[in-house]
């Protein structure tokens, strides 16, 4: 073990150039990586990936909503993203008569495409290093507060300047490398984005939460939209007069197929990673935070699953909530296993030792110890915060009650109540609320709260309630029995007169009782300590780069990629299987045969459309079968991705689209913290399965007319 650790340390010290396939690189600096990419098979140039002078691949990639990626696949604004990214829109258009989630949806003409209020897509116009401008006027004698307000002032000015032409321009300034560098990102945001098509959930969500984060996978996780613009091709609010947007660039589609070893490249918006985190931070995640959060969610999921299995109505009501709770729950389990398997804490400690040794006599002396001390100070508060958010804040009734309470506004001692908004909130809440689940969950999580939260971190309000009721079950009886929000007709009849009653309501009191404690007794500490940690990390990050350079020259320095922060990145690698455990090897692609092996009409997640069964029986694959005679479905590759990369284009050596990213393998989900090239794999949908589904299931192959196929 020592030896393995030493090898990893050496690799870490030497920078990560040798660590195949790890990294989420900044597109504007891709010239630093292009030689490596080309060596690995890429046949285009840096300017083809990102350019401010000519159309480049970046002009075909969008931030979809505020958490997914999408890509343009036609000169007429046709966009591809995941089914789970378009889920909210598909659901909003669904009703009992038109259940697009269940049956799928295909616009058979432009007129049938469905507008989506609130949905935007953003193209990156340009990105630039603005560090000098952001720190203009900075003086090392400044306090951190002064520095922060300077940064804010300078970024506001830059943003105003960059967006002054209007036209959907939107800009952000982001700190990279813990604030050692600042980049400005200028986007063009479009808000008329219409739903073109989606497969039935039995394809788009095939395997459900059972297969989520797993390989082998057979999920047809895609949906299609179209971007509309005004007559001048500029962003515009929805209007019947808008026309399909003509993008500067769109992807050609390659149907040639993929093979193990093929070069792949992902272009997208990864959300958040912490690759440079200190061993103490990892230890907390591995030993405390993830296990507690997992245990709490296990309880809630057990309750949801049980009730959902008993009623069709409840199953639908809680399908999206369950998926959300389950997604992170399952990811954390994989993450903990991966962190342990990689011996991440020990490896990081070794690295920190080497760093501390090197740092003696430099400005970085004592830095790693200081970070460890800050973590120790922070941890009790982090624990209280984790517990608060995974218990108190999960009580649906309390969240709803509080959002209603916030609709009372007092001005010049006149109270008003926003009835329209209240109706909207009530519609959304009651449609999907099942009291027994909420109440049982309350009891389950509050029982854990009692057991696991140290006395000094229990709010006075909590102690008072427990003094009154004795236990969470009795408390729940009273809260759910007497809250006016538990009674739909009473809640819907609220007027401005009811302000006092609402503020005294037990559900509102519950929310407020904890919130007051949290904002006065916890948050100030987490904010203060995190601020100090951020500062220490800023030095640590710089120190790590200096350390790498001292051991490995510029190559060492250039091996650092900034943590993901929902800005556009490039990840490259190749198609490759993996061995999740001794004696097991997974090949890198799946086919329709595997769908049939899983098919089971009795299990909701595995009940495929009859149409697919018929196609399979008749081998009616048209042009979509591969050399083995089956239709390819998914594949895995070594690209470094995270949440937010969903919907990202998977691109081949020639820059053509071969797939659509949507997930990672479970054994590799620690990649947000530590990347193992042996195990970490992203999961993509083969573009041929997308085309097969459009044609054979949707009957919408008229869409092929506007696509361009490579070769
Ligand atoms: N695991 C994927 C991601 O993190 C897919 C999540 C949606 N699917 C689901 N079954 N919950 O976003
Ligand atoms: N499923 C994730 C997403 O929605 C991708 C991942 O975490 O690998 O972005």
XYZ file of C-alpha atoms and ligand atoms in Angstrom:
732
model
C 0.000 0.000 0.000
C 2.799 2.383 0.903
C 4.280 1.795 -2.498
C 1.047 2.502 -4.347
C 0.606 5.685 -2.352
C 4.146 6.769 -3.169
C 3.527 6.213 -6.857
C 0.373 8.312 -6.725
C 2.192 11.011 -4.767
C 4.955 11.106 -7.328
C 2.379 11.414 -10.058
C 0.628 14.181 -8.137
C 3.886 16.039 -7.502
C 4.868 15.641 -11.106
C 1.620 17.251 -12.108
C -1.097 15.289 -13.773
C 0.000 15.326 -17.369
C 0.620 11.615 -17.178
C -2.706 10.916 -15.458
C -4.628 9.964 -18.523
C -7.948 11.601 -19.205
C -8.419 13.504 -15.966
C -9.322 17.162 -16.299
C -11.981 19.685 -17.264
C -10.144 22.231 -19.338
C -10.912 25.834 -20.202
C -11.781 26.049 -23.897
C -10.009 29.373 -24.417
C -6.766 27.835 -23.156
C -7.159 24.580 -25.035
C -4.067 25.315 -27.112
C -2.137 24.173 -24.023
C -3.738 20.733 -24.341
C -4.166 20.387 -28.071
C -0.893 18.521 -28.641
C -1.969 15.937 -26.066
C -5.430 15.708 -27.625
C -3.974 15.208 -31.082
C -1.568 12.622 -29.806
C -4.586 10.775 -28.456
C -6.318 10.877 -31.815
C -8.060 14.241 -32.220
C -7.809 15.478 -35.804
C -8.899 19.118 -35.420
C -7.145 22.203 -34.058
C -7.540 24.429 -31.029
C -9.268 27.079 -33.168
C -11.906 24.512 -34.156
C -12.791 24.061 -30.496
C -12.792 27.656 -29.383
C -12.296 30.775 -31.423
C -13.374 34.368 -31.189
C -12.609 34.989 -34.854
C -14.541 32.219 -36.545
C -17.384 29.841 -35.854
C -16.129 26.986 -33.690
C -17.592 24.003 -31.875
C -18.308 26.136 -28.816
C -20.995 27.915 -30.850
C -22.914 24.653 -31.092
C -23.004 24.032 -27.321
C -25.449 25.646 -24.884
C -26.074 25.841 -21.193
C -29.572 24.361 -21.078
C -31.631 25.928 -18.296
C -29.323 26.419 -15.327
C -27.940 22.944 -14.870
C -27.649 20.950 -18.067
C -25.943 21.105 -21.432
C -27.442 20.903 -24.908
C -26.113 21.011 -28.466
C -27.287 22.250 -31.835
C -27.735 19.586 -34.481
C -29.186 21.502 -37.412
C -28.899 24.870 -39.154
C -32.457 25.513 -37.989
C -31.923 25.640 -34.269
C -32.690 22.004 -33.462
C -31.249 21.094 -30.080
C -30.536 17.822 -28.354
C -30.368 17.331 -24.578
C -31.270 14.646 -22.046
C -34.761 13.438 -21.233
C -34.028 14.139 -17.558
C -33.009 17.698 -18.481
C -36.231 18.351 -20.385
C -38.270 16.418 -17.817
C -39.789 19.498 -16.172
C -40.964 20.869 -19.522
C -42.297 17.531 -20.703
C -44.146 17.164 -17.413
C -45.625 20.663 -17.595
C -47.154 19.912 -20.984
C -48.546 16.614 -19.758
C -52.062 15.977 -18.567
C -54.215 12.898 -18.201
C -55.393 13.322 -21.825
C -51.904 14.035 -23.168
C -49.472 12.146 -21.010
C -46.253 12.989 -22.834
C -44.182 11.560 -20.013
C -45.826 8.203 -20.483
C -46.437 8.213 -24.229
C -43.739 10.516 -25.516
C -44.311 13.557 -27.679
C -43.380 14.398 -31.253
C -44.221 17.618 -33.012
C -45.053 16.624 -36.559
C -44.567 20.175 -37.808
C -43.076 23.451 -36.568
C -46.577 24.586 -35.547
C -46.849 21.726 -33.108
C -43.680 22.591 -31.217
C -44.508 23.611 -27.643
C -43.257 26.846 -26.023
C -41.785 26.718 -22.508
C -42.115 29.647 -20.181
C -38.992 30.231 -18.137
C -36.700 27.957 -20.128
C -33.564 29.580 -21.505
C -30.475 28.410 -23.330
C -27.193 30.321 -23.306
C -24.426 30.336 -25.893
C -20.973 31.330 -24.746
C -20.027 34.326 -26.827
C -16.544 34.659 -25.348
C -14.566 34.131 -22.195
C -11.532 36.036 -21.074
C -9.052 36.242 -18.270
C -9.966 39.436 -16.406
C -7.809 38.903 -13.325
C -5.883 42.157 -13.761
C -9.021 44.199 -14.204
C -10.797 42.542 -11.295
C -7.905 43.141 -8.925
C -7.259 46.653 -10.162
C -6.743 48.828 -7.116
C -5.946 45.867 -4.891
C -3.494 46.426 -2.128
C -2.173 43.474 -0.111
C -2.861 45.495 3.024
C -6.589 45.326 2.337
C -8.821 43.228 4.538
C -10.666 40.345 2.926
C -13.921 42.360 3.083
C -12.285 45.243 1.281
C -10.894 42.880 -1.330
C -14.319 41.305 -1.818
C -16.027 44.630 -2.329
C -13.322 45.724 -4.751
C -13.793 42.501 -6.726
C -17.529 43.069 -6.767
C -17.216 46.677 -7.889
C -14.785 45.839 -10.674
C -16.811 42.866 -11.894
C -20.043 44.842 -11.938
C -18.371 47.451 -14.096
C -17.005 44.820 -16.478
C -20.353 43.084 -16.719
C -22.198 46.316 -17.432
C -19.734 47.150 -20.184
C -19.840 43.670 -21.708
C -23.638 43.535 -21.872
C -24.432 47.104 -22.840
C -25.592 46.142 -26.337
C -28.513 44.234 -24.870
C -29.592 41.583 -27.372
C -29.793 38.838 -24.793
C -26.247 39.398 -23.593
C -25.579 38.172 -20.101
C -22.215 38.062 -18.362
C -20.716 36.638 -15.217
C -17.320 36.928 -13.608
C -16.181 33.704 -12.000
C -13.347 33.044 -9.601
C -11.166 30.146 -10.710
C -8.537 28.361 -8.642
C -10.115 29.688 -5.440
C -9.818 33.281 -6.582
C -6.283 33.210 -7.960
C -7.735 33.934 -11.345
C -10.924 35.566 -12.621
C -12.621 34.926 -15.929
C -15.494 36.766 -17.483
C -18.022 34.716 -19.442
C -20.286 36.536 -21.855
C -23.374 34.653 -22.979
C -26.197 35.196 -25.413
C -29.345 33.947 -23.820
C -32.381 32.794 -25.797
C -35.751 32.450 -24.146
C -38.001 31.088 -26.875
C -37.130 27.413 -26.701
C -39.790 24.944 -27.840
C -40.235 21.260 -27.196
C -39.888 19.229 -30.383
C -39.899 15.705 -29.092
C -39.319 13.232 -26.323
C -39.503 9.462 -26.212
C -41.862 7.790 -23.732
C -40.374 7.573 -20.226
C -40.193 3.828 -20.662
C -37.361 4.615 -23.090
C -36.140 8.020 -21.863
C -36.048 6.901 -18.243
C -35.726 3.162 -18.873
C -34.295 1.474 -15.792
C -35.387 4.412 -13.595
C -33.613 4.827 -10.307
C -32.639 1.157 -10.272
C -30.287 1.643 -13.211
C -29.411 5.252 -12.400
C -25.596 5.655 -11.974
C -25.118 2.118 -13.262
C -23.433 0.330 -16.054
C -24.492 -1.668 -18.098
C -27.101 0.888 -19.040
C -29.922 1.018 -21.569
C -31.577 4.390 -21.020
C -32.642 6.430 -24.071
C -32.107 9.633 -22.107
C -32.798 12.316 -24.733
C -35.270 15.022 -25.665
C -35.307 17.630 -28.422
C -36.026 21.325 -28.508
C -35.780 24.142 -31.010
C -34.424 27.621 -30.367
C -36.380 30.501 -31.857
C -35.135 34.021 -32.547
C -36.523 37.218 -33.983
C -36.256 37.967 -37.693
C -32.722 39.288 -37.220
C -31.681 36.041 -35.548
C -31.480 37.752 -32.153
C -32.869 36.499 -28.839
C -36.486 37.463 -28.266
C -39.281 36.590 -25.895
C -41.745 34.012 -27.224
C -43.704 35.251 -30.178
C -45.576 33.566 -32.988
C -43.533 35.709 -35.335
C -40.246 34.259 -34.148
C -38.356 32.015 -36.522
C -35.965 29.103 -35.951
C -32.562 30.336 -34.819
C -29.735 29.953 -37.327
C -26.684 28.971 -35.280
C -23.131 29.898 -36.204
C -22.278 26.246 -35.855
C -24.029 22.910 -35.375
C -22.799 19.353 -35.070
C -22.666 16.951 -37.937
C -23.812 13.528 -36.851
C -21.614 10.492 -37.248
C -23.402 7.172 -37.561
C -20.230 5.274 -38.344
C -20.279 3.807 -34.852
C -17.826 3.694 -32.011
C -15.143 1.266 -30.965
C -13.159 0.668 -27.822
C -10.129 2.955 -27.896
C -11.751 5.661 -30.041
C -10.957 9.231 -29.070
C -13.878 11.078 -27.436
C -14.304 14.617 -26.346
C -17.042 16.171 -24.211
C -17.958 19.806 -24.453
C -20.256 21.036 -21.698
C -21.050 22.768 -18.431
C -19.836 20.681 -15.448
C -21.348 22.038 -12.229
C -19.060 21.523 -9.285
C -15.975 19.538 -8.286
C -13.443 19.748 -5.436
C -10.331 18.060 -6.751
C -7.868 20.031 -4.590
C -9.684 19.638 -1.294
C -7.601 18.966 1.822
C -7.572 15.479 3.396
C -9.604 16.754 6.359
C -12.360 17.909 4.016
C -12.413 14.495 2.366
C -12.381 12.711 5.702
C -15.456 14.638 6.780
C -17.305 13.731 3.576
C -16.291 10.083 3.764
C -16.779 9.445 7.467
C -19.459 11.866 8.544
C -21.381 13.855 6.004
C -22.116 11.298 3.274
C -22.960 8.425 5.687
C -25.382 10.554 7.715
C -27.055 12.022 4.667
C -27.342 8.574 3.098
C -28.917 7.123 6.262
C -31.476 9.921 6.472
C -32.425 9.556 2.830
C -32.667 5.769 3.148
C -35.427 6.326 5.691
C -37.281 8.781 3.489
C -36.943 6.622 0.393
C -38.235 3.573 2.219
C -41.350 5.542 3.195
C -41.875 6.976 -0.292
C -41.305 3.662 -2.042
C -43.739 1.849 0.229
C -46.551 4.331 -0.359
C -45.809 4.670 -4.055
C -46.027 0.926 -4.504
C -49.523 0.992 -2.985
C -51.089 3.609 -5.198
C -50.780 4.626 -8.814
C -51.676 8.195 -7.891
C -49.014 8.447 -5.220
C -46.473 6.866 -7.530
C -46.952 9.707 -9.997
C -47.135 12.388 -7.292
C -43.787 11.378 -5.856
C -41.970 10.231 -9.000
C -39.959 13.388 -9.460
C -39.385 13.950 -5.711
C -38.275 10.370 -5.290
C -35.879 10.665 -8.246
C -34.300 13.768 -6.719
C -33.842 12.238 -3.296
C -32.600 9.001 -4.762
C -30.147 10.516 -7.236
C -27.790 12.067 -4.665
C -28.444 9.246 -2.192
C -27.112 6.731 -4.651
C -24.278 8.925 -5.824
C -23.012 9.500 -2.270
C -22.847 5.757 -1.701
C -20.706 5.266 -4.778
C -18.624 8.270 -3.782
C -17.842 6.942 -0.306
C -16.860 3.559 -1.710
C -14.649 5.189 -4.318
C -12.977 7.523 -1.818
C -12.214 4.555 0.415
C -10.985 2.375 -2.408
C -8.637 5.107 -3.594
C -7.399 5.592 -0.005
C -7.933 9.236 -0.751
C -7.446 10.535 2.782
C -4.126 8.723 3.197
C -2.931 9.738 -0.260
C -3.814 13.352 0.402
C -2.141 13.271 3.807
C 1.049 12.007 2.189
C 0.847 14.751 -0.371
C 0.233 17.349 2.347
C 3.292 16.074 4.191
C 5.435 16.473 1.100
C 3.927 19.888 0.484
C 4.579 21.012 4.071
C 8.167 19.824 3.808
C 8.705 21.781 0.619
C 6.843 24.808 2.016
C 9.261 25.307 4.905
C 10.684 28.782 4.716
C 8.219 29.870 1.999
C 5.023 31.890 2.309
C 3.174 28.556 2.419
C 4.748 27.315 5.614
C 2.173 25.895 8.031
C -0.619 26.246 5.509
C -1.857 22.658 5.428
C -1.979 22.521 9.222
C -3.949 25.721 9.274
C -6.457 24.277 6.827
C -6.784 21.151 8.978
C -7.401 23.304 12.050
C -10.057 25.310 10.224
C -11.815 22.103 9.190
C -11.803 20.944 12.782
C -13.393 24.161 13.842
C -15.910 24.004 11.004
C -17.005 20.406 11.338
C -19.515 20.638 14.189
C -21.237 23.458 12.320
C -21.144 21.566 9.029
C -22.721 18.635 10.790
C -25.472 20.827 12.225
C -26.046 22.296 8.767
C -26.121 18.923 7.024
C -28.576 17.634 9.579
C -30.749 20.701 9.362
C -30.984 20.526 5.578
C -31.610 16.778 5.428
C -34.270 16.784 8.180
C -36.069 20.028 9.029
C -35.854 21.398 5.515
C -37.297 18.252 3.963
C -40.692 18.631 5.641
C -42.911 19.476 2.687
C -45.741 20.934 4.741
C -43.417 23.322 6.562
C -41.781 24.502 3.331
C -45.148 25.140 1.767
C -46.500 26.885 4.888
C -43.486 29.165 4.954
C -43.757 30.068 1.287
C -47.412 30.972 1.878
C -46.531 32.987 4.992
C -44.109 35.002 2.881
C -46.982 36.209 0.711
C -48.199 38.545 3.467
C -46.741 41.984 2.980
C -47.144 44.772 5.490
C -46.699 48.294 4.200
C -47.636 51.399 6.196
C -49.343 48.991 8.591
C -51.644 47.706 5.848
C -51.432 43.967 5.312
C -51.843 42.526 1.834
C -51.818 38.949 0.667
C -50.918 37.903 -2.884
C -53.891 35.658 -3.710
C -52.873 34.843 -7.250
C -49.469 33.668 -6.132
C -51.071 31.753 -3.248
C -53.325 29.890 -5.655
C -50.353 29.052 -7.833
C -48.376 27.707 -4.862
C -51.356 25.776 -3.534
C -52.047 24.209 -6.937
C -48.486 23.002 -7.221
C -48.288 21.788 -3.633
C -51.556 19.913 -3.204
C -51.355 18.253 -6.596
C -48.304 16.309 -5.450
C -48.591 16.167 -1.669
C -49.463 12.974 0.142
C -49.773 13.653 3.822
C -48.913 10.154 5.139
C -45.509 10.259 3.415
C -44.704 13.707 4.739
C -45.825 12.870 8.249
C -44.023 9.546 8.458
C -40.881 11.160 7.103
C -41.140 13.875 9.713
C -41.177 11.302 12.471
C -38.374 9.261 10.925
C -35.956 12.124 10.376
C -36.753 13.940 13.631
C -36.131 10.721 15.563
C -32.672 10.657 14.007
C -32.253 14.304 14.832
C -32.896 13.533 18.483
C -30.395 10.677 18.469
C -27.560 12.144 16.437
C -27.409 15.887 16.896
C -25.325 16.899 19.936
C -27.282 18.690 22.670
C -25.445 21.971 22.186
C -26.595 22.029 18.568
C -30.275 21.577 19.316
C -32.237 24.823 19.124
C -34.098 26.061 22.186
C -37.263 25.833 20.090
C -36.643 22.152 19.452
C -36.059 21.442 23.145
C -39.214 23.292 24.052
C -41.277 21.239 21.602
C -39.746 17.989 22.751
C -40.473 19.034 26.333
C -44.071 19.559 25.337
C -44.632 16.448 23.203
C -42.051 13.996 24.482
C -41.282 12.563 21.052
C -41.408 13.286 17.325
C -44.469 11.084 16.748
C -46.635 13.077 19.167
C -45.243 16.301 17.765
C -46.183 15.172 14.246
C -49.732 14.295 15.364
C -50.219 17.820 16.568
C -48.396 19.581 13.733
C -50.074 17.671 10.906
C -53.368 17.539 12.787
C -53.730 21.245 13.521
C -51.769 23.128 10.864
C -54.221 24.959 8.661
C -52.004 24.099 5.694
C -52.805 20.419 6.174
C -56.359 21.359 5.229
C -56.462 22.328 1.575
C -59.745 24.208 1.651
C -58.675 26.309 4.624
C -55.336 27.126 3.042
C -57.035 28.116 -0.191
C -59.409 30.451 1.653
C -56.672 32.565 3.254
C -56.964 36.340 3.122
C -54.926 39.282 4.413
C -56.917 38.964 7.639
C -55.278 35.660 8.446
C -51.743 36.913 8.890
C -51.662 36.397 12.666
C -53.140 32.916 12.381
C -50.604 31.958 9.748
C -47.641 33.211 11.730
C -48.864 31.207 14.724
C -49.452 28.089 12.644
C -47.432 25.106 13.924
C -45.934 24.378 10.485
C -44.767 27.964 10.104
C -43.537 27.987 13.694
C -41.585 24.804 13.022
C -39.878 26.313 10.008
C -39.177 29.610 11.757
C -38.065 28.075 15.033
C -35.230 26.266 13.293
C -34.481 29.007 10.817
C -33.928 31.573 13.574
C -31.547 29.248 15.343
C -29.755 28.413 12.122
C -29.257 32.025 11.088
C -28.128 33.172 14.519
C -26.245 30.190 15.960
C -24.834 28.315 12.979
C -24.593 30.357 9.825
C -22.426 33.167 11.233
C -19.839 30.561 12.219
C -19.909 28.668 8.936
C -19.672 31.923 7.028
C -16.717 33.154 9.067
C -14.796 29.886 8.996
C -15.508 29.270 5.343
C -14.249 32.714 4.530
C -10.985 31.897 6.258
C -10.892 28.541 4.528
C -11.419 30.161 1.138
C -8.517 32.443 1.831
C -6.319 29.565 2.909
C -7.338 27.599 -0.181
C -6.423 30.520 -2.370
C -2.884 30.298 -0.984
C -2.891 26.519 -1.018
C -3.898 26.387 -4.670
C -1.134 28.789 -5.616
C 1.253 26.856 -3.416
C 0.381 23.576 -5.093
C 1.111 25.103 -8.467
C 4.410 26.512 -7.257
C 5.251 23.154 -5.735
C 4.453 21.380 -9.003
C 6.492 23.846 -10.961
C 9.406 23.473 -8.583
C 9.382 19.719 -9.232
C 8.263 19.631 -12.862
C 8.648 23.018 -14.553
C 5.847 24.645 -16.540
C 4.362 21.259 -17.411
C 3.631 20.762 -13.728
C 1.863 24.087 -13.495
C -0.169 23.604 -16.630
C -1.501 20.286 -15.377
C -3.895 22.130 -13.059
C -7.411 22.565 -14.302
C -9.827 24.744 -12.334
C -12.572 23.023 -10.357
C -15.871 22.862 -12.209
C -18.190 25.826 -11.639
C -20.838 25.511 -14.355
C -18.619 27.162 -16.957
C -17.847 25.653 -20.330
C -15.175 22.946 -20.282
C -13.525 20.392 -22.468
C -12.858 16.863 -21.268
C -11.221 14.309 -23.516
C -10.485 10.636 -23.334
C -11.473 7.484 -25.127
C -14.033 4.740 -25.196
C -13.070 2.102 -22.708
C -14.548 -0.668 -20.555
C -13.596 -1.171 -16.924
C -13.308 -3.695 -14.177
C -15.537 -2.732 -11.229
C -14.432 -5.684 -9.107
C -12.157 -8.665 -9.130
C -13.207 -11.120 -11.810
C -15.574 -8.729 -13.554
C -14.952 -6.788 -16.733
C -17.505 -4.510 -18.372
C -17.337 -3.965 -22.118
C -17.899 -0.369 -23.217
C -21.137 -0.581 -25.181
C -24.662 -1.868 -24.807
C -27.319 -2.796 -27.354
C -31.049 -3.253 -27.685
C -30.530 -6.901 -26.762
C -29.851 -5.768 -23.211
C -33.128 -3.839 -23.165
C -34.951 -7.040 -24.010
C -33.056 -8.924 -21.305
C -34.261 -6.373 -18.753
C -37.775 -6.024 -20.194
C -40.415 -6.939 -17.616
C -44.037 -5.771 -17.863
C -44.449 -6.313 -14.108
C -41.713 -3.904 -13.102
C -42.503 -0.284 -13.800
C -38.910 0.755 -14.554
C -38.429 -2.104 -17.026
C -41.721 -2.140 -18.857
C -40.862 -1.080 -22.410
C -43.309 0.052 -25.102
C -44.918 -2.844 -26.990
C -43.726 -1.211 -30.186
C -40.111 -1.816 -29.141
C -40.833 -5.480 -28.432
C -42.360 -5.861 -31.889
C -39.423 -4.146 -33.571
C -37.045 -6.436 -31.730
C -39.022 -9.563 -32.615
C -38.971 -8.636 -36.289
C -35.438 -7.204 -36.174
C -36.984 -4.217 -37.914
C -33.935 -2.018 -37.270
C -33.767 -0.251 -40.621
C -30.361 1.347 -40.989
C -29.614 1.462 -37.282
C -28.118 -1.965 -36.596
C -24.370 -2.156 -35.991
C -21.942 -4.854 -37.198
C -23.287 -7.303 -34.606
C -26.758 -6.917 -36.065
C -28.163 -5.139 -32.992
C -29.044 -1.508 -32.383
C -26.402 0.161 -30.196
C -27.809 1.955 -27.132
C -25.172 3.355 -24.753
C -21.399 3.484 -24.361
C -18.895 4.521 -21.715
C -15.684 6.516 -21.977
C -12.952 7.976 -19.790
C -14.061 11.607 -20.020
C -13.998 13.532 -16.764
C -17.560 14.786 -16.197
C -19.911 15.759 -13.400
C -23.470 16.951 -12.787
C -24.245 19.618 -15.386
C -22.521 17.641 -18.112
C -25.839 15.954 -18.724
C -26.817 16.501 -22.307
C -23.257 17.299 -23.371
C -22.248 16.334 -26.879
C -19.839 13.412 -27.124
C -17.641 14.206 -30.089
C -15.291 12.031 -32.129
C -11.811 12.727 -33.507
C -13.311 14.640 -36.443
C -15.526 16.844 -34.333
C -18.735 14.993 -35.212
C -21.442 13.997 -32.768
C -21.406 10.336 -31.717
C -23.406 10.511 -28.512
C -25.053 12.377 -25.714
C -23.600 12.324 -22.196
C -26.017 11.609 -19.349
C -24.407 9.890 -16.367
C -21.372 8.268 -14.763
C -20.729 4.743 -13.536
C -21.458 4.241 -9.860
C -17.993 2.963 -8.921
C -16.503 6.152 -10.349
C -18.701 8.806 -8.737
C -15.836 9.909 -6.464
C -14.491 11.696 -9.531
C -15.779 15.011 -8.137
C -13.074 14.625 -5.500
C -10.588 12.146 -6.888
C -10.365 10.755 -10.408
C -9.327 7.173 -11.028
C -8.587 6.590 -14.717
C -9.077 2.862 -14.174
C -12.649 3.192 -12.941
C -14.134 6.602 -13.701
C -16.357 6.462 -16.766
C -18.985 8.763 -18.189
C -22.075 7.174 -19.716
C -23.365 8.337 -23.082
C -26.309 7.545 -25.248
C -25.225 6.366 -28.716
C -26.539 8.857 -31.255
C -27.723 5.926 -33.392
C -30.202 4.951 -30.679
C -31.467 8.539 -30.674
C -32.044 8.346 -34.441
C -33.557 4.870 -34.202
C -36.014 6.081 -31.557
C -36.972 9.195 -33.506
C -37.711 7.117 -36.587
C -39.037 3.818 -35.302
C -40.807 4.847 -32.106
C -41.638 8.496 -32.771
C -42.245 8.308 -36.522
C -40.624 11.734 -36.684
C -37.837 10.993 -39.149
C -38.827 14.106 -41.090
C -36.408 15.732 -38.610
C -33.518 13.951 -40.333
C -33.984 16.264 -43.308
C -32.489 19.170 -41.438
C -29.600 17.216 -39.911
C -26.247 16.774 -41.574
C -24.666 13.344 -41.480
C -20.915 12.909 -41.668
C -19.645 10.944 -44.716
N -27.611 10.332 -12.414
C -27.936 11.261 -13.454
C -27.565 12.687 -12.999
O -26.991 12.851 -11.967
C -29.343 11.135 -13.908
C -30.388 11.609 -12.951
C -31.804 11.538 -13.424
N -32.350 10.198 -13.393
C -32.876 9.578 -12.308
N -33.259 8.338 -12.426
N -33.007 10.142 -11.127
O -28.164 13.680 -13.282
N -26.377 12.873 -14.458
C -25.523 14.038 -14.297
C -26.172 15.311 -14.836
O -27.360 15.453 -14.845
C -24.188 13.804 -14.906
C -23.242 13.206 -13.914
O -23.312 13.519 -12.719
O -22.372 12.472 -14.369
O -25.525 16.287 -15.130
